[in-house]
Coordinates of N, CA and C in Angstrom, one line a residue:
X1 N 3.3 19.7 -9.1 CA 2.7 18.2 -8.7 C 1.9 18.5 -7.4
X2 N 0.9 18.0 -7.2 CA -0.1 17.6 -5.9 C 1.0 17.3 -4.8
X3 N 0.5 18.0 -3.5 CA 1.1 17.0 -2.6 C 0.3 16.0 -1.6
X4 N 0.1 15.0 -2.0 CA -0.8 13.9 -1.7 C -1.0 13.7 -0.4
X5 N 0.2 13.9 0.2 CA 0.2 13.9 1.9 C -0.6 14.9 2.8
X6 N -1.1 16.4 2.0 CA -1.7 16.9 2.6 C -3.3 17.0 2.6
X7 N -3.7 15.9 2.1 CA -5.1 15.9 2.1 C -5.4 15.2 3.3
X8 N -6.7 16.0 4.0 CA -7.2 15.6 5.2 C -7.7 14.2 5.7
X9 N -7.3 13.4 4.9 CA -8.0 12.2 5.1 C -7.0 10.6 4.7
X10 N -7.2 9.7 5.8 CA -6.7 8.5 5.7 C -7.6 7.5 4.5
X11 N -7.0 6.4 4.1 CA -8.0 5.4 3.7 C -7.7 3.9 4.3
X12 N -8.4 2.6 4.1 CA -7.9 1.6 4.8 C -9.3 0.4 3.6
X13 N -8.3 -0.1 3.5 CA -9.3 -1.8 2.5 C -9.5 -2.5 3.5
X14 N -11.0 -3.4 3.3 CA -11.6 -4.0 4.6 C -10.8 -5.4 4.4
X15 N -10.3 -6.2 5.5 CA -9.7 -7.3 5.3 C -11.2 -8.2 4.7
X16 N -12.1 -7.7 5.2 CA -13.1 -8.7 5.1 C -13.9 -8.3 4.1
X17 N -14.4 -7.5 3.5 CA -14.8 -7.0 2.3 C -14.2 -6.5 1.1
X18 N -13.0 -5.9 1.5 CA -12.2 -5.6 0.3 C -12.9 -3.9 -0.1
X19 N -13.6 -3.6 0.8 CA -14.6 -2.1 0.1 C -13.5 -1.2 0.8
X20 N -13.2 0.1 0.7 CA -12.4 1.2 0.6 C -13.3 2.2 1.8
X21 N -12.8 2.3 2.9 CA -13.0 3.1 4.0 C -12.0 4.8 4.0
X22 N -12.8 5.6 4.1 CA -12.6 7.1 4.3 C -12.3 7.4 5.9
X23 N -11.2 7.8 6.4 CA -10.9 8.3 8.1 C -10.6 9.5 8.0
X24 N -10.8 10.2 9.0 CA -10.1 11.4 8.8 C -8.6 11.4 9.3
X25 N -8.1 12.7 9.7 CA -6.7 12.3 9.5 C -6.0 11.7 11.1
X26 N -6.9 11.3 12.2 CA -6.7 10.7 13.1 C -6.8 9.4 13.0
X27 N -7.6 8.9 12.2 CA -7.8 7.5 11.6 C -9.1 7.2 12.0
X28 N -9.9 7.9 12.3 CA -11.3 8.1 12.6 C -12.5 7.4 11.5
X29 N -13.2 6.9 11.4 CA -13.7 6.2 10.0 C -14.8 8.1 10.1
X30 N -15.2 8.1 8.6 CA -15.7 9.1 8.4 C -17.2 8.6 8.0
X31 N -17.3 7.5 7.8 CA -18.8 7.0 7.3 C -19.0 6.7 6.1
X32 N -17.6 7.0 5.0 CA -18.0 6.8 3.5 C -17.1 5.5 3.2
X33 N -17.6 4.9 2.4 CA -16.9 3.6 1.9 C -17.8 3.2 0.5
X34 N -16.9 2.3 0.1 CA -17.5 1.8 -1.2 C -16.5 0.7 -1.8
X35 N -16.5 0.1 -2.8 CA -16.1 -0.9 -3.6 C -15.5 -0.3 -4.7
X36 N -14.1 -0.8 -4.8 CA -13.4 -0.3 -6.1 C -13.6 -0.3 -7.1
X37 N -14.1 -1.6 -7.4 CA -14.8 -2.1 -8.8 C -16.0 -0.9 -9.0
X38 N -16.5 -0.6 -8.4 CA -18.0 0.4 -8.6 C -17.4 1.7 -8.7
X39 N -16.2 1.9 -7.8 CA -15.7 3.3 -8.3 C -15.0 3.8 -9.7
X40 N -14.7 2.4 -10.0 CA -13.8 2.0 -10.8 C -14.8 2.5 -12.6
X41 N -16.0 1.5 -12.6 CA -17.0 1.4 -13.3 C -17.5 2.3 -13.9
X42 N -18.4 2.9 -12.2 CA -19.6 3.4 -12.2 C -19.0 5.2 -12.1
X43 N -17.9 5.3 -11.7 CA -17.8 6.8 -11.3 C -18.8 7.3 -10.2
X44 N -19.4 8.5 -10.7 CA -20.2 8.7 -9.4 C -21.1 8.3 -9.1
X45 N -21.8 7.4 -10.1 CA -23.6 7.1 -10.4 C -24.0 7.0 -8.6
X46 N -23.2 5.7 -8.2 CA -23.5 4.5 -7.4 C -22.4 4.8 -6.1
X47 N -22.0 6.0 -5.8 CA -21.1 6.8 -4.8 C -22.1 7.2 -3.6
X48 N -21.0 7.2 -2.3 CA -21.7 8.0 -1.2 C -21.8 9.4 -1.3
X49 N -23.0 9.9 -1.2 CA -22.8 11.5 -1.4 C -21.6 11.9 -1.0
X50 N -21.0 11.9 0.2 CA -20.2 12.8 1.0 C -18.8 12.6 -0.3
X51 N -18.6 11.9 -1.3 CA -17.6 11.8 -2.2 C -17.7 12.9 -3.2
X52 N -19.0 13.6 -2.9 CA -19.2 14.3 -3.8 C -18.3 16.2 -4.0
X53 N -17.9 15.9 -2.4 CA -17.1 17.3 -2.1 C -15.4 16.9 -3.1
X54 N -15.4 17.8 -3.6 CA -13.9 18.0 -4.5 C -13.0 17.6 -3.8
X55 N -12.8 17.6 -2.1 CA -11.4 17.6 -1.7 C -11.5 16.1 -1.8
X56 N -12.4 15.5 -0.9 CA -12.8 14.0 -1.0 C -12.5 13.5 -2.1
X57 N -13.1 13.9 -3.1 CA -13.0 13.1 -4.7 C -11.3 13.2 -5.0
X58 N -11.0 14.3 -4.8 CA -9.5 14.5 -5.5 C -8.8 13.5 -4.5
X59 N -8.9 13.3 -3.3 CA -8.0 12.4 -2.3 C -8.2 11.3 -2.6
X60 N -9.3 10.9 -3.0 CA -9.8 9.0 -3.0 C -9.4 9.0 -4.8
X61 N -9.7 9.8 -5.6 CA -9.1 9.5 -7.2 C -7.3 9.1 -6.6
X62 N -6.6 10.1 -6.2 CA -5.1 9.7 -5.7 C -4.7 8.2 -5.2
X63 N -5.9 7.9 -3.9 CA -5.6 6.5 -3.1 C -5.7 5.5 -4.3
X64 N -7.1 5.6 -4.7 CA -7.2 4.3 -5.7 C -6.1 4.4 -6.9
X65 N -5.8 5.6 -7.4 CA -4.9 5.5 -8.7 C -3.3 4.8 -7.6
X66 N -2.9 5.0 -6.7 CA -1.9 4.4 -5.8 C -2.2 3.2 -5.3
X67 N -3.5 2.9 -5.0 CA -3.6 1.3 -4.6 C -3.4 0.3 -6.1
X68 N -3.9 1.0 -7.0 CA -4.1 0.2 -8.1 C -2.9 -0.3 -8.9
X69 N -1.9 0.9 -8.2 CA -0.4 0.7 -9.1 C 0.1 -0.5 -8.6
X70 N -0.5 -1.0 -7.4 CA 0.4 -1.6 -6.5 C 0.3 -3.5 -6.9
X71 N 1.3 -4.0 -7.0 CA 0.9 -5.5 -7.4 C 0.5 -6.1 -5.9
X72 N -0.4 -7.2 -6.3 CA -1.6 -8.2 -5.5 C -0.8 -8.3 -3.9
X73 N 0.8 -8.9 -4.2 CA 1.1 -9.1 -2.9 C 1.8 -7.9 -1.8
X74 N 2.1 -6.5 -2.6 CA 1.9 -5.4 -2.1 C 0.7 -5.1 -1.4
X75 N -0.6 -5.0 -2.0 CA -1.8 -4.8 -1.5 C -2.1 -5.8 -0.3
X76 N -1.8 -7.1 -0.4 CA -1.5 -7.6 1.0 C -1.3 -7.5 2.1
X77 N 0.1 -6.5 2.0 CA 0.8 -5.9 2.9 C 0.2 -4.9 3.9
X78 N -0.8 -4.4 3.1 CA -1.6 -3.1 3.3 C -3.0 -3.0 3.6
X79 N -3.8 -3.9 3.6 CA -4.9 -4.2 3.9 C -5.3 -4.2 5.4
X80 N -6.0 -3.5 5.8 CA -6.7 -3.1 6.8 C -5.6 -2.2 7.5
X81 N -4.6 -1.3 6.9 CA -4.1 -0.3 7.8 C -5.0 0.9 7.4
X82 N -4.3 2.0 8.0 CA -4.6 3.5 7.4 C -3.4 4.0 6.6
X83 N -4.1 4.5 5.5 CA -3.0 4.4 4.5 C -3.5 6.2 3.6
X84 N -2.4 6.6 3.8 CA -2.4 8.0 2.5 C -1.3 8.1 1.3
X85 N -1.8 8.1 0.5 CA -0.9 8.3 -0.8 C 0.6 9.2 -0.4
X86 N 1.7 8.5 -1.2 CA 2.1 7.2 -1.8 C 1.9 5.7 -0.9
X87 N 1.4 5.3 -1.4 CA 1.4 3.7 -0.6 C 2.6 2.9 -0.9
X88 N 3.7 3.6 -1.4 CA 4.9 2.7 -1.7 C 5.6 3.1 0.0
X89 N 5.4 4.1 0.6 CA 6.2 4.2 1.7 C 5.5 3.3 3.1
X90 N 4.7 2.9 2.8 CA 4.1 1.9 3.6 C 4.6 0.2 3.3
X91 N 5.3 0.2 2.3 CA 5.8 -1.3 2.1 C 6.8 -1.8 2.6
X92 N 7.1 -2.9 3.1 CA 7.9 -3.6 3.9 C 9.0 -3.5 2.7
X93 N 10.2 -3.7 3.1 CA 11.5 -3.5 2.4 C 11.6 -5.1 2.2
X94 N 11.7 -6.0 1.2 CA 11.9 -7.1 1.0 C 13.6 -7.5 1.7
X95 N 14.3 -8.4 2.6 CA 15.5 -8.9 3.2 C 16.0 -9.1 2.1
X96 N 17.3 -9.3 1.6 CA 17.5 -9.9 0.3 C 18.3 -11.2 1.0
X97 N 19.1 -12.0 0.4 CA 19.3 -13.4 1.2 C 20.3 -13.3 1.5
X98 N 21.1 -12.4 1.2 CA 23.0 -12.4 1.9 C 22.8 -11.9 3.6
X99 N 21.3 -11.3 3.5 CA 21.3 -10.6 5.1 C 20.1 -11.4 5.8
X100 N 19.9 -12.3 5.1 CA 18.8 -13.4 6.1 C 19.8 -14.0 7.0
X101 N 18.9 -14.2 8.2 CA 19.8 -15.0 9.2 C 20.1 -16.4 8.8
X102 N 21.0 -17.0 9.3 CA 21.3 -18.3 8.8 C 22.1 -18.3 7.3
X103 N 22.0 -17.2 6.5 CA 22.8 -17.3 5.3 C 24.2 -17.7 5.3
X104 N 24.5 -18.6 4.4 CA 26.2 -18.5 4.5 C 26.8 -17.7 3.4
X105 N 27.9 -17.3 4.0 CA 28.8 -16.5 3.5 C 29.6 -17.4 2.6
X106 N 29.8 -17.5 1.0 CA 30.2 -17.9 0.0 C 32.0 -18.0 0.6
X107 N 32.5 -19.1 0.9 CA 34.3 -19.3 1.2 C 35.3 -18.5 0.3
X108 N 36.3 -17.5 1.0 CA 37.2 -16.9 -0.3 C 38.4 -17.3 0.5
X109 N 39.4 -17.3 0.0 CA 41.1 -17.6 0.7 C 41.1 -19.0 -0.5
X110 N 42.0 -19.6 0.4 CA 42.6 -20.9 0.0 C 42.0 -21.9 1.1
X111 N 42.5 -23.2 0.8 CA 42.4 -24.2 1.7 C 43.0 -24.4 2.2
X112 N 43.2 -24.7 3.8 CA 44.4 -24.7 4.5 C 44.9 -26.1 4.2
X113 N 43.9 -27.4 3.7 CA 44.7 -28.7 3.9 C 45.5 -28.7 2.4
X114 N 44.7 -28.4 1.3 CA 45.4 -28.6 0.3 C 46.3 -27.3 -0.3
X115 N 45.8 -26.3 0.0 CA 46.5 -24.8 -0.7 C 45.5 -24.2 -2.3
X116 N 44.6 -24.9 -2.6 CA 43.7 -24.7 -3.4 C 42.8 -23.5 -3.3
X117 N 42.5 -22.6 -4.2 CA 41.4 -21.6 -4.3 C 40.2 -21.7 -3.8
X118 N 39.4 -21.5 -2.9 CA 38.3 -21.6 -2.9 C 37.3 -20.9 -3.5
X119 N 36.2 -21.5 -3.8 CA 35.5 -20.6 -4.9 C 34.0 -20.4 -4.0

């Protein structure tokens, strides 16, 4: 299995346009960006010249596969951030209802007044 973290590129999805931008490992833009829909439908026909490099294309395919596997709510969490597959590592973990601040604990034991079991 290929180590996706070894690619020397990171990606970001624009909050304004939804375009995918490529960056170097230091998160500096390298001047390549494209629309996800174009990548999925046209393949290489209308892609920037830099995507012809096999390493760039392989990293891009891995990112696109990882991005499209996310639910829309997960994608919204990651827009505008520098990312590298696997993208699940960047997702915030949901807080369970029992751990939320102010969550009430279910009473246990017996009532001090009538001695009935509390549910």
